[in-house]
XYZ file of C-alpha atoms in Angstrom:
291
model
C 2.483 26.972 1.489
C -0.116 25.998 4.026
C 0.481 24.072 7.236
C -2.022 21.395 8.215
C -1.704 22.425 11.850
C -2.403 26.103 11.143
C -5.267 25.660 8.695
C -8.487 27.465 9.580
C -11.694 25.402 9.499
C -13.872 26.385 6.540
C -17.218 28.101 7.027
C -20.043 25.675 7.662
C -21.386 26.115 4.128
C -18.058 25.018 2.593
C -16.743 21.449 2.540
C -13.666 20.595 4.586
C -10.328 20.069 2.844
C -9.816 16.340 2.445
C -6.142 16.728 1.556
C -5.414 18.573 4.800
C -7.407 15.929 6.668
C -5.416 13.197 4.920
C -2.186 14.727 6.199
C -3.619 14.887 9.712
C -4.640 11.218 9.459
C -1.178 10.307 8.198
C 0.279 11.982 11.297
C -1.948 9.960 13.650
C 0.036 7.413 15.680
C -2.770 5.136 16.848
C -3.585 2.543 14.157
C -7.217 2.065 15.197
C -7.889 5.809 15.265
C -6.092 6.240 11.941
C -8.151 3.486 10.322
C -11.464 4.859 11.596
C -10.528 8.418 10.620
C -9.607 7.439 7.086
C -12.807 5.518 6.484
C -14.847 8.449 7.810
C -12.902 10.872 5.614
C -13.574 8.893 2.451
C -17.264 8.657 3.359
C -17.322 12.439 3.831
C -15.776 12.979 0.394
C -18.358 10.714 -1.215
C -21.140 12.576 0.606
C -19.824 15.983 -0.461
C -18.766 16.956 3.046
C -15.099 17.257 2.092
C -13.368 18.364 -1.099
C -9.910 17.883 -2.617
C -8.483 21.234 -3.782
C -5.958 20.339 -6.444
C -3.670 23.391 -6.242
C -3.168 23.318 -2.482
C 0.441 22.795 -1.382
C 0.976 21.736 2.213
C 4.074 21.976 4.379
C 5.402 18.609 5.475
C 5.377 18.254 9.260
C 8.096 16.414 11.141
C 7.576 12.839 12.215
C 5.787 11.315 9.235
C 4.317 8.806 9.182
C 2.420 8.631 12.428
C 2.802 5.146 13.875
C 2.886 3.486 17.285
C 6.079 2.838 19.247
C 5.769 -0.843 18.393
C 6.359 -2.968 16.360
C 10.120 -2.878 16.490
C 11.394 -2.220 12.957
C 14.305 -4.427 11.924
C 16.188 -5.428 8.802
C 14.025 -7.845 6.764
C 16.772 -10.456 7.023
C 16.249 -10.583 10.792
C 12.628 -11.689 10.475
C 12.066 -15.355 11.200
C 9.997 -17.645 9.030
C 7.508 -19.551 11.165
C 5.481 -22.673 10.569
C 1.809 -22.190 9.774
C 1.078 -25.343 11.753
C 1.428 -23.511 15.081
C -0.911 -20.773 16.372
C 2.129 -18.588 17.057
C 3.275 -18.978 13.465
C -0.134 -18.033 12.109
C -0.284 -15.064 14.482
C 3.115 -13.897 13.222
C 1.870 -14.114 9.638
C -1.308 -12.188 10.452
C 0.833 -9.568 12.165
C 3.027 -9.263 9.069
C -0.065 -8.770 6.924
C -1.498 -6.199 9.349
C 1.803 -4.323 9.187
C 1.631 -4.268 5.396
C -1.929 -2.953 5.465
C -1.101 -0.305 8.087
C 1.750 0.916 5.912
C -0.520 0.836 2.875
C -2.901 3.254 4.631
C 0.023 5.632 5.101
C 1.209 5.247 1.511
C -2.208 6.127 0.104
C -2.643 9.097 2.452
C 0.784 10.386 1.505
C -0.195 10.441 -2.171
C -3.321 12.450 -1.320
C -1.659 15.285 0.578
C 1.770 15.411 -1.060
C 1.176 15.717 -4.788
C -0.546 18.942 -5.811
C -2.022 19.808 -9.208
C -3.246 16.345 -10.055
C -6.793 15.781 -11.363
C -9.438 15.692 -8.638
C -10.076 12.001 -9.342
C -6.489 11.224 -8.304
C -7.220 12.291 -4.731
C -10.558 10.509 -4.586
C -8.956 7.337 -5.898
C -6.212 7.311 -3.280
C -8.633 8.131 -0.480
C -10.638 5.112 -1.593
C -7.471 3.020 -1.458
C -6.651 4.353 2.015
C -10.158 3.534 3.261
C -10.004 -0.012 1.915
C -6.533 -0.550 3.375
C -7.928 0.671 6.701
C -10.684 -1.925 6.440
C -8.121 -4.642 5.720
C -6.037 -3.553 8.701
C -9.107 -3.667 10.944
C -10.009 -7.183 9.779
C -6.488 -8.437 10.425
C -6.179 -6.688 13.797
C -9.440 -8.273 14.927
C -8.324 -11.698 13.746
C -4.948 -11.227 15.426
C -6.759 -10.444 18.689
C -8.519 -13.800 18.419
C -5.048 -15.355 18.550
C -4.303 -13.402 21.728
C -2.022 -10.873 20.046
C -2.086 -7.228 18.998
C -0.366 -5.183 16.338
C 3.112 -4.467 17.655
C 3.696 -7.858 19.277
C 6.109 -9.043 16.562
C 8.990 -7.242 14.827
C 8.498 -5.921 11.297
C 10.421 -4.088 8.575
C 10.080 -0.645 6.995
C 10.504 -1.489 3.313
C 7.186 -0.062 2.125
C 7.638 3.344 3.724
C 11.257 3.451 2.581
C 10.102 3.476 -1.052
C 7.598 6.187 -0.175
C 10.468 8.315 1.122
C 12.579 7.691 -1.970
C 9.792 8.814 -4.321
C 8.579 11.781 -2.264
C 9.526 14.285 -4.969
C 8.302 12.393 -8.034
C 4.664 11.416 -8.465
C 5.471 9.410 -11.607
C 8.015 7.328 -9.705
C 5.551 6.907 -6.840
C 2.885 5.508 -9.149
C 5.410 3.259 -10.884
C 7.075 1.812 -7.835
C 4.532 1.672 -5.013
C 1.274 0.342 -6.517
C 2.773 -1.203 -9.667
C 5.730 -2.831 -7.907
C 5.353 -3.221 -4.150
C 1.577 -3.603 -4.004
C 1.538 -5.759 -7.122
C 3.812 -8.199 -5.306
C 0.892 -8.732 -2.952
C -1.181 -10.004 -5.864
C 1.438 -12.705 -6.375
C 1.883 -13.517 -2.688
C -1.780 -13.742 -1.650
C -2.731 -17.106 -3.221
C 0.132 -19.133 -1.678
C -0.354 -17.461 1.705
C -4.067 -18.189 1.541
C -3.329 -21.806 0.663
C -1.012 -22.152 3.661
C -3.651 -20.756 6.002
C -6.334 -22.987 4.516
C -4.082 -26.027 4.833
C -3.497 -25.157 8.488
C -7.256 -25.058 9.065
C -7.481 -21.285 9.515
C -10.430 -20.688 7.225
C -11.360 -17.341 8.793
C -7.952 -15.859 8.010
C -8.037 -17.340 4.512
C -11.328 -15.536 3.887
C -9.708 -12.235 4.899
C -7.047 -12.885 2.257
C -9.841 -13.230 -0.318
C -11.133 -9.759 0.584
C -7.654 -8.269 0.458
C -6.803 -9.773 -2.931
C -10.094 -8.576 -4.421
C -9.466 -5.010 -3.292
C -5.736 -4.977 -4.036
C -6.449 -5.736 -7.684
C -8.378 -2.472 -7.750
C -5.581 -0.600 -5.987
C -2.966 -1.740 -8.475
C -5.379 -0.888 -11.293
C -5.580 2.657 -9.910
C -1.789 2.827 -9.827
C -1.558 1.597 -13.400
C -4.127 4.169 -14.515
C -2.291 7.122 -12.986
C 1.122 5.895 -14.086
C -0.075 5.735 -17.680
C -1.907 9.049 -17.330
C 1.308 10.743 -16.218
C 3.348 9.048 -18.941
C 0.869 10.185 -21.590
C 0.882 13.742 -20.240
C 4.685 13.849 -20.595
C 4.880 11.969 -23.895
C 6.661 9.002 -22.303
C 6.505 5.345 -23.304
C 5.381 3.518 -20.129
C 7.531 0.408 -20.637
C 11.031 1.936 -20.798
C 9.945 4.604 -18.323
C 9.100 1.964 -15.747
C 12.444 0.230 -16.283
C 14.308 3.519 -15.913
C 12.485 4.448 -12.713
C 12.947 0.994 -11.197
C 16.695 1.296 -11.778
C 16.888 4.926 -10.648
C 15.073 4.320 -7.365
C 16.520 0.848 -6.717
C 13.178 -0.931 -6.721
C 13.124 -4.586 -5.643
C 13.757 -7.014 -8.462
C 10.602 -8.741 -9.647
C 10.520 -12.441 -8.835
C 7.922 -15.110 -9.498
C 5.752 -16.981 -9.315
C 3.410 -14.313 -10.654
C -0.368 -14.178 -10.425
C -0.952 -13.437 -14.097
C -4.742 -13.441 -13.874
C -4.774 -10.885 -11.051
C -2.119 -8.761 -12.729
C -4.103 -8.724 -15.975
C -7.217 -7.661 -14.048
C -5.096 -4.969 -12.367
C -4.221 -3.370 -15.691
C -0.855 -4.808 -16.693
C -0.718 -5.125 -20.466
C 0.221 -8.220 -22.428
C 3.763 -7.013 -23.119
C 4.369 -6.570 -19.393
C 2.881 -9.971 -18.616
C 5.025 -11.607 -21.297
C 8.134 -10.049 -19.754
C 7.110 -11.392 -16.347
C 6.544 -14.823 -17.855
C 10.150 -14.752 -19.025
C 11.313 -13.895 -15.506
C 9.102 -16.615 -14.057
C 10.802 -19.211 -16.230
C 14.313 -18.143 -15.219
C 14.046 -17.367 -11.499
C 13.273 -19.416 -8.396
C 10.364 -18.230 -6.296
C 11.144 -15.679 -3.600
C 10.348 -16.730 -0.006
C 7.583 -14.925 1.870
C 8.979 -13.159 4.952
C 6.944 -12.457 8.077
C 6.815 -8.678 8.252
């Protein structure tokens, strides 16, 4: 297999390897540099300046993912819920959202470099996701700065990357449980968070949530597409397969209220939505934690 660190730059008449570059970006510790690098990489792929060789297998370097020394990562139960009526509370919420988006960059990059022998469109899709997550992170970091804070100022948890680690050897499980489960929860959480920000008078932050929700629908749609593609390639029924994988990898239990319109737009079928409607009727809403 090939190491990202030892790869030789291609001749000038050949495009760079976007999958190797994705691994290098994943290893980057500085969030601002990572975000800018990812957006430039996706632009290069669109312009033909970088390609995604499908058969390339890369050695995993130590220390993934690259991330700064802060924020402090704690158990989710240690994260405090704060009132949106105070600037500090709104800053903590923006920090939690920035942390989610930073992790989402890493999740998308990991899919690009890790899983060989997927169709070329798989890599382009997840580079697009990474670039859009980088844009979201940049919007939130800038807004957080207007509150006098920076990414790293508040504690956070590592739940998103933990699922990435669990599914590192199974692309089907990754598609089932990261975009279709963890990211889809964001579709449900965005409207009430936006409403809280709007009610607190923070219209600028609420507008950022509009951008994020719009793009996240597309990200979950990409996850649904590749999950079903992989199921079809293996002759698997997507519905029981999802249930099996959620149990096998100890995915978080789905809890309402659910954003059915966004989930429908993101590619969930009517049988899945009906099952969620049954859960919605039986379960209390889950609280939104900061981080």
